[in-house]
CSV table of C-alpha atoms and ligand atoms in Angstrom, one decimal:
chain,number,residue,atom,x,y,z
A,936,MET,CA,-35.6,198.3,93.2
A,937,SER,CA,-33.1,198.6,90.5
A,938,GLU,CA,-34.1,200.2,87.3
A,939,ASN,CA,-34.4,198.6,83.9
A,940,ILE,CA,-32.4,200.6,81.4
A,941,ILE,CA,-31.9,199.6,77.8
A,942,LEU,CA,-29.2,201.1,75.7
A,943,THR,CA,-27.7,200.3,72.3
A,944,GLY,CA,-26.3,202.0,69.3
A,945,ASP,CA,-25.0,201.8,65.8
A,946,ARG,CA,-22.1,203.3,63.9
A,947,PRO,CA,-23.3,205.8,61.3
A,948,THR,CA,-21.1,204.4,58.4
A,949,GLY,CA,-24.0,203.6,56.1
A,950,ASN,CA,-27.7,202.8,56.0
A,951,LEU,CA,-28.9,200.0,58.2
A,952,HIS,CA,-29.6,196.7,56.5
A,953,ILE,CA,-31.7,193.6,57.2
A,954,GLY,CA,-28.8,192.1,59.2
A,955,HIS,CA,-29.2,195.0,61.6
A,956,TYR,CA,-32.9,194.4,61.6
A,957,VAL,CA,-33.0,190.7,62.6
A,958,GLY,CA,-29.9,191.1,64.7
A,959,SER,CA,-31.0,194.0,66.9
A,960,LEU,CA,-33.6,196.5,65.5
A,961,LYS,CA,-36.4,194.0,65.7
A,962,GLN,CA,-35.6,193.2,69.4
A,963,ARG,CA,-35.5,197.0,70.1
A,964,VAL,CA,-39.0,197.5,68.7
A,965,LEU,CA,-40.3,194.5,70.6
A,966,LEU,CA,-38.8,195.8,73.8
A,967,GLN,CA,-40.2,199.3,73.1
A,968,ASN,CA,-43.7,197.9,72.5
A,969,LYS,CA,-43.6,195.7,75.6
A,970,GLY,CA,-42.8,198.8,77.6
A,971,ASP,CA,-41.2,196.9,80.4
A,972,TYR,CA,-38.4,199.4,81.1
A,973,ASP,CA,-37.7,202.7,82.8
A,974,LYS,CA,-35.6,204.2,80.0
A,975,MET,CA,-34.5,203.2,76.5
A,976,TYR,CA,-31.6,205.0,74.8
A,977,ILE,CA,-30.4,204.5,71.3
A,978,MET,CA,-27.0,206.1,70.4
A,979,ILE,CA,-25.6,207.1,67.0
A,980,ALA,CA,-22.0,206.1,67.6
A,981,ASP,CA,-20.2,208.6,65.5
A,982,THR,CA,-17.1,208.8,67.7
A,983,GLN,CA,-16.7,205.1,67.5
A,984,ALA,CA,-17.2,205.2,63.7
A,985,LEU,CA,-14.3,207.6,63.5
A,986,THR,CA,-12.0,205.0,65.2
A,987,ASP,CA,-11.5,203.4,61.8
A,988,ASN,CA,-12.7,206.3,59.6
A,989,ALA,CA,-10.5,209.1,60.8
A,990,GLY,CA,-9.8,210.2,57.3
A,991,ASN,CA,-13.4,210.1,56.1
A,992,PRO,CA,-15.5,212.2,58.5
A,993,GLN,CA,-17.8,213.2,55.7
A,994,LYS,CA,-19.0,209.6,55.5
A,995,ILE,CA,-20.0,209.7,59.2
A,996,ARG,CA,-21.6,213.2,58.9
A,997,ASN,CA,-23.7,212.1,55.9
A,998,ASN,CA,-25.0,209.0,57.7
A,999,VAL,CA,-26.1,210.5,61.1
A,1000,LEU,CA,-29.6,211.5,59.9
A,1001,GLU,CA,-29.7,208.5,57.6
A,1002,VAL,CA,-29.4,206.2,60.6
A,1003,MET,CA,-32.0,208.2,62.4
A,1004,LEU,CA,-34.4,207.8,59.4
A,1005,ASP,CA,-33.7,204.0,59.5
A,1006,TYR,CA,-34.6,204.0,63.3
A,1007,LEU,CA,-37.8,205.8,62.8
A,1008,SER,CA,-38.7,203.8,59.7
A,1009,VAL,CA,-38.5,200.4,61.6
A,1010,GLY,CA,-41.0,201.8,64.1
A,1011,LEU,CA,-38.9,203.1,67.0
A,1012,GLU,CA,-40.8,206.0,68.5
A,1013,PRO,CA,-39.4,209.2,69.8
A,1014,GLU,CA,-42.0,209.3,72.6
A,1015,LYS,CA,-40.6,206.0,74.0
A,1016,VAL,CA,-36.9,206.1,73.1
A,1017,THR,CA,-34.2,208.7,73.7
A,1018,PHE,CA,-32.0,209.0,70.6
A,1019,PHE,CA,-28.7,210.8,70.9
A,1020,VAL,CA,-25.3,211.4,69.2
A,1021,GLN,CA,-22.3,210.0,70.9
A,1022,SER,CA,-19.8,212.8,70.1
A,1023,GLU,CA,-22.0,215.4,71.8
A,1024,ILE,CA,-22.0,213.6,75.2
A,1025,LYS,CA,-19.1,215.4,76.9
A,1026,ALA,CA,-18.9,213.1,79.9
A,1027,LEU,CA,-18.2,209.9,77.8
A,1028,PRO,CA,-14.5,210.5,77.0
A,1029,GLU,CA,-13.9,211.6,80.5
A,1030,ILE,CA,-15.4,208.5,82.0
A,1031,MET,CA,-13.4,206.5,79.5
A,1032,ALA,CA,-10.2,208.1,80.7
A,1033,TYR,CA,-10.7,206.6,84.2
A,1034,TYR,CA,-11.5,203.2,82.8
A,1035,MET,CA,-8.4,203.2,80.6
A,1036,ASN,CA,-6.3,202.7,83.8
A,1037,LEU,CA,-8.2,199.6,84.7
A,1038,VAL,CA,-7.6,197.6,81.4
A,1039,THR,CA,-4.3,196.2,80.1
A,1040,LEU,CA,-3.2,196.6,76.6
A,1041,SER,CA,-3.0,192.8,76.1
A,1042,ARG,CA,-6.6,192.4,77.3
A,1043,LEU,CA,-7.7,194.9,74.7
A,1044,LEU,CA,-6.0,193.1,71.9
A,1045,ARG,CA,-7.3,189.7,73.1
A,1046,ASN,CA,-10.9,190.9,72.6
A,1047,PRO,CA,-12.2,188.6,69.8
A,1048,THR,CA,-14.2,191.3,68.0
A,1049,ILE,CA,-11.2,193.6,68.0
A,1050,LYS,CA,-9.1,190.8,66.7
A,1051,SER,CA,-11.3,189.9,63.8
A,1052,GLU,CA,-11.9,193.5,62.9
A,1053,ILE,CA,-8.2,194.2,62.8
A,1054,LYS,CA,-7.9,191.4,60.2
A,1055,PHE,CA,-11.0,192.6,58.3
A,1056,ARG,CA,-9.7,196.1,58.1
A,1057,GLY,CA,-6.2,195.1,57.2
A,1058,PHE,CA,-4.7,196.9,60.2
A,1059,ASP,CA,-2.4,193.9,60.7
A,1060,ASN,CA,-0.8,194.2,57.2
A,1061,GLU,CA,0.0,196.7,54.5
A,1062,ASN,CA,2.1,198.5,57.2
A,1063,LYS,CA,-1.1,200.2,58.3
A,1064,GLY,CA,-0.9,199.5,62.1
A,1065,ILE,CA,-3.7,199.6,64.6
A,1066,PRO,CA,-4.9,203.0,65.6
A,1067,VAL,CA,-4.8,203.5,69.4
A,1068,GLY,CA,-8.4,204.8,69.3
A,1069,PHE,CA,-9.5,201.7,67.5
A,1070,ALA,CA,-8.0,199.2,69.9
A,1071,ASN,CA,-9.4,201.3,72.7
A,1072,TYR,CA,-13.0,201.3,71.5
A,1073,PRO,CA,-14.2,198.5,73.8
A,1074,ILE,CA,-13.3,200.9,76.7
A,1075,SER,CA,-15.2,203.7,75.0
A,1076,GLN,CA,-18.1,201.4,74.6
A,1077,ALA,CA,-18.0,200.5,78.3
A,1078,SER,CA,-18.2,204.2,78.9
A,1079,ASP,CA,-21.3,204.5,76.6
A,1080,ILE,CA,-23.1,201.8,78.5
A,1081,THR,CA,-22.2,202.6,82.1
A,1082,ALA,CA,-22.7,206.4,81.7
A,1083,PHE,CA,-26.4,205.5,81.5
A,1084,LYS,CA,-26.3,202.7,84.0
A,1085,ALA,CA,-27.8,200.5,81.3
A,1086,ASN,CA,-28.4,196.9,82.2
A,1087,LEU,CA,-29.8,195.5,79.0
A,1088,ILE,CA,-28.0,195.8,75.7
A,1089,PRO,CA,-29.8,194.6,72.6
A,1090,VAL,CA,-27.0,193.7,70.1
A,1091,GLY,CA,-25.9,191.2,67.6
A,1092,GLU,CA,-23.7,188.3,68.6
A,1093,ASP,CA,-20.5,190.0,67.4
A,1094,GLN,CA,-20.9,192.5,70.2
A,1095,LEU,CA,-20.8,189.9,73.0
A,1096,PRO,CA,-17.1,190.4,73.7
A,1097,MET,CA,-17.8,194.2,74.1
A,1098,ILE,CA,-20.4,193.5,76.8
A,1099,GLU,CA,-18.2,191.0,78.5
A,1100,GLN,CA,-15.4,193.6,78.6
A,1101,THR,CA,-17.8,196.2,80.0
A,1102,ARG,CA,-18.8,193.8,82.8
A,1103,GLU,CA,-15.1,193.3,83.7
A,1104,ILE,CA,-14.5,197.1,83.8
A,1105,VAL,CA,-17.6,197.5,86.0
A,1106,ARG,CA,-16.3,194.9,88.4
A,1107,SER,CA,-12.8,196.3,88.4
A,1108,PHE,CA,-14.1,199.9,89.0
A,1109,ASN,CA,-16.5,198.9,91.7
A,1110,SER,CA,-13.9,196.9,93.6
A,1111,THR,CA,-11.0,199.3,93.1
A,1112,TYR,CA,-13.0,202.2,94.4
A,1113,LYS,CA,-15.1,200.2,96.8
A,1114,ASN,CA,-18.5,201.3,95.6
A,1115,GLU,CA,-21.6,200.1,93.7
A,1116,VAL,CA,-22.0,203.1,91.4
A,1117,LEU,CA,-21.7,201.2,88.1
A,1118,VAL,CA,-24.1,198.5,86.8
A,1119,GLU,CA,-23.1,195.3,85.1
A,1120,PRO,CA,-25.0,195.0,81.8
A,1121,LYS,CA,-26.3,192.0,80.1
A,1122,ALA,CA,-26.5,191.5,76.3
A,1123,TYR,CA,-29.9,190.8,74.8
A,1124,ILE,CA,-29.4,188.7,71.6
A,1125,PRO,CA,-31.9,187.0,69.4
A,1126,GLU,CA,-32.9,183.5,70.2
A,1127,ASN,CA,-32.5,182.4,66.6
A,1128,LYS,CA,-28.7,182.2,66.2
A,1129,ILE,CA,-28.9,182.9,62.4
A,1130,CYS,CA,-30.5,186.3,63.2
A,1131,SER,CA,-27.5,187.3,65.3
A,1132,ARG,CA,-25.1,187.0,62.3
A,1133,LEU,CA,-26.9,187.1,59.0
A,1134,PRO,CA,-24.5,186.4,56.1
A,1135,GLY,CA,-24.3,188.7,53.1
A,1136,THR,CA,-26.3,188.0,49.9
A,1137,ASP,CA,-23.1,186.5,48.4
A,1138,GLY,CA,-22.6,184.0,51.2
A,1139,ASN,CA,-19.9,185.9,52.9
A,1140,ALA,CA,-20.2,185.5,56.7
A,1141,LYS,CA,-20.5,189.2,57.2
A,1142,MET,CA,-23.1,191.5,55.7
A,1143,SER,CA,-21.1,194.7,55.1
A,1144,LYS,CA,-21.3,197.8,53.0
A,1145,SER,CA,-17.6,197.4,51.9
A,1146,LEU,CA,-18.4,193.9,50.6
A,1147,ASN,CA,-21.4,195.2,48.7
A,1148,ASN,CA,-23.6,192.3,49.9
A,1149,CYS,CA,-26.3,194.0,51.9
A,1150,ILE,CA,-30.0,194.4,51.5
A,1151,TYR,CA,-30.7,197.8,53.0
A,1152,LEU,CA,-33.9,198.7,54.8
A,1153,CYS,CA,-34.3,201.6,52.4
A,1154,ASP,CA,-33.8,199.6,49.2
A,1155,ASP,CA,-36.7,199.9,46.8
A,1156,LYS,CA,-38.7,197.0,45.6
A,1157,GLU,CA,-36.8,196.5,42.3
A,1158,THR,CA,-33.4,196.6,44.0
A,1159,VAL,CA,-34.4,194.0,46.6
A,1160,LYS,CA,-35.8,191.8,43.9
A,1161,ALA,CA,-32.6,192.0,41.9
A,1162,LYS,CA,-30.4,191.3,45.0
A,1163,ILE,CA,-32.5,188.2,45.8
A,1164,ARG,CA,-32.3,187.1,42.1
A,1165,ASN,CA,-28.5,187.2,42.3
A,1166,MET,CA,-28.3,185.6,45.7
A,1167,TYR,CA,-25.8,182.8,46.3
A,1168,THR,CA,-27.5,179.4,46.5
A,1169,ASP,CA,-25.9,176.0,45.7
A,1170,PRO,CA,-23.5,176.3,42.7
A,1171,ASN,CA,-24.0,172.6,41.9
A,1172,HIS,CA,-27.8,172.9,41.8
A,1173,ILE,CA,-28.0,173.6,38.1
A,1174,LYS,CA,-31.1,171.9,36.8
A,1175,VAL,CA,-34.4,172.0,38.7
A,1176,THR,CA,-34.2,168.2,39.1
A,1177,ASP,CA,-30.7,168.3,40.7
A,1178,PRO,CA,-30.6,167.6,44.4
A,1179,GLY,CA,-29.6,170.8,46.2
A,1180,ASN,CA,-27.7,171.8,49.3
A,1181,VAL,CA,-29.4,173.9,51.9
A,1182,GLU,CA,-26.3,174.4,54.1
A,1183,GLY,CA,-24.5,177.6,53.1
A,1184,ASN,CA,-27.4,178.4,50.7
A,1185,VAL,CA,-28.1,182.0,51.5
A,1186,VAL,CA,-31.8,181.8,50.4
A,1187,PHE,CA,-32.4,179.1,53.0
A,1188,THR,CA,-30.4,180.9,55.6
A,1189,TYR,CA,-32.6,184.0,55.1
A,1190,LEU,CA,-35.7,181.8,55.2
A,1191,ASP,CA,-34.4,180.4,58.5
A,1192,ALA,CA,-34.1,184.0,59.8
A,1193,PHE,CA,-37.3,185.5,58.3
A,1194,SER,CA,-40.0,183.0,57.4
A,1195,THR,CA,-42.9,182.0,59.6
A,1196,MET,CA,-45.7,179.5,59.4
A,1197,GLU,CA,-48.0,182.3,58.3
A,1198,HIS,CA,-45.8,183.0,55.4
A,1199,PHE,CA,-46.1,179.4,54.3
A,1200,GLU,CA,-49.9,179.5,54.6
A,1201,LYS,CA,-50.1,182.7,52.7
A,1202,TYR,CA,-47.5,182.3,49.9
A,1203,LEU,CA,-46.6,178.6,49.7
A,1204,PRO,CA,-49.5,176.5,51.1
A,1205,GLU,CA,-48.3,173.4,49.3
A,1206,TYR,CA,-45.6,173.1,52.0
A,1207,LYS,CA,-46.4,172.8,55.7
A,1208,ASN,CA,-43.2,174.5,56.9
A,1209,LEU,CA,-39.5,175.2,56.1
A,1210,ASP,CA,-38.4,171.7,56.9
A,1211,GLU,CA,-40.7,170.3,54.2
A,1212,LEU,CA,-39.4,172.9,51.7
A,1213,LYS,CA,-35.8,172.0,52.6
A,1214,GLU,CA,-36.5,168.3,52.1
A,1215,HIS,CA,-37.9,168.9,48.7
A,1216,TYR,CA,-34.8,171.0,47.7
A,1217,LYS,CA,-32.4,168.3,48.9
A,1218,ARG,CA,-34.3,165.6,47.0
A,1219,GLY,CA,-34.3,167.6,43.8
A,1220,GLY,CA,-37.2,169.0,41.8
A,1221,LEU,CA,-37.4,172.4,43.4
A,1222,GLY,CA,-36.0,175.3,41.5
A,1223,ASP,CA,-34.1,178.4,42.8
A,1224,VAL,CA,-36.6,180.7,41.2
A,1225,LYS,CA,-39.4,179.4,43.3
A,1226,ILE,CA,-37.6,179.7,46.6
A,1227,LYS,CA,-36.3,183.2,45.6
A,1228,ASN,CA,-39.8,184.4,44.8
A,1229,PHE,CA,-41.0,183.1,48.2
A,1230,LEU,CA,-38.2,185.0,50.0
A,1231,ASN,CA,-38.9,188.1,47.9
A,1232,MET,CA,-42.6,188.1,49.1
A,1233,ILE,CA,-41.5,187.7,52.7
A,1234,MET,CA,-39.0,190.6,52.3
A,1235,GLU,CA,-41.6,192.8,50.7
A,1236,GLU,CA,-44.0,192.2,53.6
A,1237,LEU,CA,-41.3,193.3,56.0
A,1238,LEU,CA,-39.8,196.2,54.0
A,1239,GLN,CA,-42.9,197.8,52.5
A,1240,PRO,CA,-44.2,199.4,55.8
A,1241,ILE,CA,-40.6,200.4,56.6
A,1242,ARG,CA,-40.3,202.2,53.3
A,1243,GLU,CA,-43.6,203.9,53.9
A,1244,ARG,CA,-42.6,205.2,57.3
A,1245,ARG,CA,-39.3,206.3,55.9
A,1246,LYS,CA,-41.0,208.4,53.2
A,1247,TYR,CA,-43.0,210.1,55.9
A,1248,TYR,CA,-39.9,211.1,57.9
A,1249,GLU,CA,-37.8,212.0,54.8
A,1250,LYS,CA,-40.2,214.8,54.2
A,1251,ARG,CA,-39.9,216.0,57.8
A,1252,LEU,CA,-36.1,216.1,58.2
A,1253,PRO,CA,-36.1,219.2,60.5
A,1254,GLU,CA,-38.5,217.3,62.8
A,1255,VAL,CA,-36.1,214.3,62.8
A,1256,PHE,CA,-33.1,216.5,63.5
A,1257,LYS,CA,-35.0,218.1,66.5
A,1258,ILE,CA,-35.8,214.6,67.9
A,1259,LEU,CA,-32.1,213.8,67.9
A,1260,GLN,CA,-31.1,217.2,69.3
A,1261,LYS,CA,-33.6,216.9,72.1
A,1262,GLY,CA,-32.5,213.4,73.0
A,1263,THR,CA,-28.9,214.5,73.0
A,1264,ILE,CA,-29.6,217.3,75.5
A,1265,GLU,CA,-31.3,214.8,77.8
A,1266,ALA,CA,-28.6,212.2,77.5
A,1267,ASN,CA,-25.9,214.8,78.3
A,1268,LYS,CA,-27.5,215.4,81.7
A,1269,VAL,CA,-27.7,211.8,82.6
A,1270,ALA,CA,-24.0,211.1,81.6
A,1271,GLU,CA,-22.9,214.2,83.5
A,1272,SER,CA,-24.5,213.0,86.7
A,1273,THR,CA,-22.9,209.6,86.4
A,1274,LEU,CA,-19.5,211.3,85.8
A,1275,ALA,CA,-20.1,213.3,89.0
A,1276,GLU,CA,-20.7,210.1,90.9
A,1277,ILE,CA,-17.6,208.5,89.4
A,1278,LYS,CA,-15.4,211.4,90.4
A,1279,GLU,CA,-16.9,211.3,93.8
A,1280,VAL,CA,-16.0,207.7,94.5
A,1281,ILE,CA,-12.5,208.1,93.1
A,1282,GLY,CA,-12.3,211.2,95.3
A,1283,ILE,CA,-11.3,213.8,92.6
A,1284,ASN,CA,-14.4,216.0,93.0
A,1285,TYR,CA,-12.4,218.6,94.9
A,1286,PHE,CA,-14.7,221.6,94.4
A,1287,ASP,CA,-17.9,219.7,95.1
A,1288,ASP,CA,-16.4,218.0,98.2
A,1289,GLU,CA,-16.8,220.0,101.4
A,1290,LYS,CA,-14.4,217.6,103.2
A,1291,PHE,CA,-11.6,218.2,100.8
A,1292,LEU,CA,-10.2,221.5,102.1
A,1293,LYS,CA,-10.7,220.6,105.7
A,1294,GLU,CA,-8.9,217.3,105.3
A,1295,GLN,CA,-5.9,219.0,103.6
A,1296,GLU,CA,-5.8,221.8,106.2
A,1297,GLU,CA,-5.6,219.3,108.9
A,1298,LYS,CA,-2.1,218.4,107.8
A,1299,TYR,CA,-1.0,221.9,108.9
A,1300,ASN,CA,-3.2,222.4,112.0
A,1301,ASN,CA,-1.1,220.8,114.7
B,569,LIG,N1,-20.1,198.7,68.6
B,569,LIG,C1,-21.5,198.8,68.2
B,569,LIG,C2,-21.6,198.4,66.7
B,569,LIG,O1,-20.6,198.4,66.0
B,569,LIG,C3,-22.0,200.3,68.3
B,569,LIG,C4,-22.0,200.7,69.7
B,569,LIG,C5,-21.3,201.8,70.2
B,569,LIG,C6,-22.8,200.2,70.8
B,569,LIG,N2,-21.5,201.9,71.5
B,569,LIG,C7,-22.5,201.0,71.9
B,569,LIG,C8,-23.7,199.2,70.9
B,569,LIG,C9,-23.0,200.7,73.2
B,569,LIG,C10,-24.3,198.9,72.2
B,569,LIG,C11,-23.9,199.7,73.3
B,569,LIG,O2,-22.6,198.1,66.2
């Protein structure tokens, strides 16, 4: 029977936000609580974060424990999940080195996520150029996943090309070296498409720290309220009586992602469901303040317990640090053992291979 191994990770470039929550964290907590797995790993991808932050390591350093606090605050449990730091796993770059020979340069640059990130970061203009390490990060990510033989990867939709490329590398490796050591992973993305790519509060397609359009899991009540108050809606919906547009209206997009029937019963019983609310908005006669207040109550219901848990762990930072350190030691052993298998199937495990010397000696024995 093959094992069920879950692995995913985040770059520690800032605190995690509600886009991370609906896109992936929520799925992780559900998977954790279902318990239908043999192992669950969550990696803080500091090495990957450096691929476009080489000049700003302090930012990465400052966010490692922040991301750990975010993990614990959403309810991920150290008894059920192994948390680790990417840069400490010595086998990862070595495994990557062997994969680099199986991928062409043009294939790397055709990766849709890499393509759009190159644009987003301006690597294609201002004479900046594309760092080699950056273009290479899909291979590095394939190493992260396969080192743990993970088969299920809970990620947002933007990561699908990374998983696809990992699958290609696995197939190529297994067929080149005629073995079955590596496992092809599958992405696990939310059913609700909107959750997979939540837009920013300003309507920009991407929620991103650099665009300053995020609601962070650690934002306090007043901050969240202010961000929702300033949220992009329909610029032509000026008077309450005006008919309004729900497409591209961020409040409605967030309601699509976060609201449930229970929320309507509890906070807005005059509407049966979101469709009814949308209809009223489109007809006219429904003001932005009302829908924003509704969204705010939903957000508070979600964020309040997250903030409480965070406060608990913020006061116990040495404990949090220990959790990460312990997980990293464990992860190192697992990756080391996969590396040994990889070297064995390639046939470069000279000192662990009893056949090696005999085989070479034979050349001179007759
Ligand atoms: N690329 C992911 C992100 O930007 C982070 C990541 C690194 C990752 N290695 C991974 C995710 C392995 C899943 C599996 O969010």
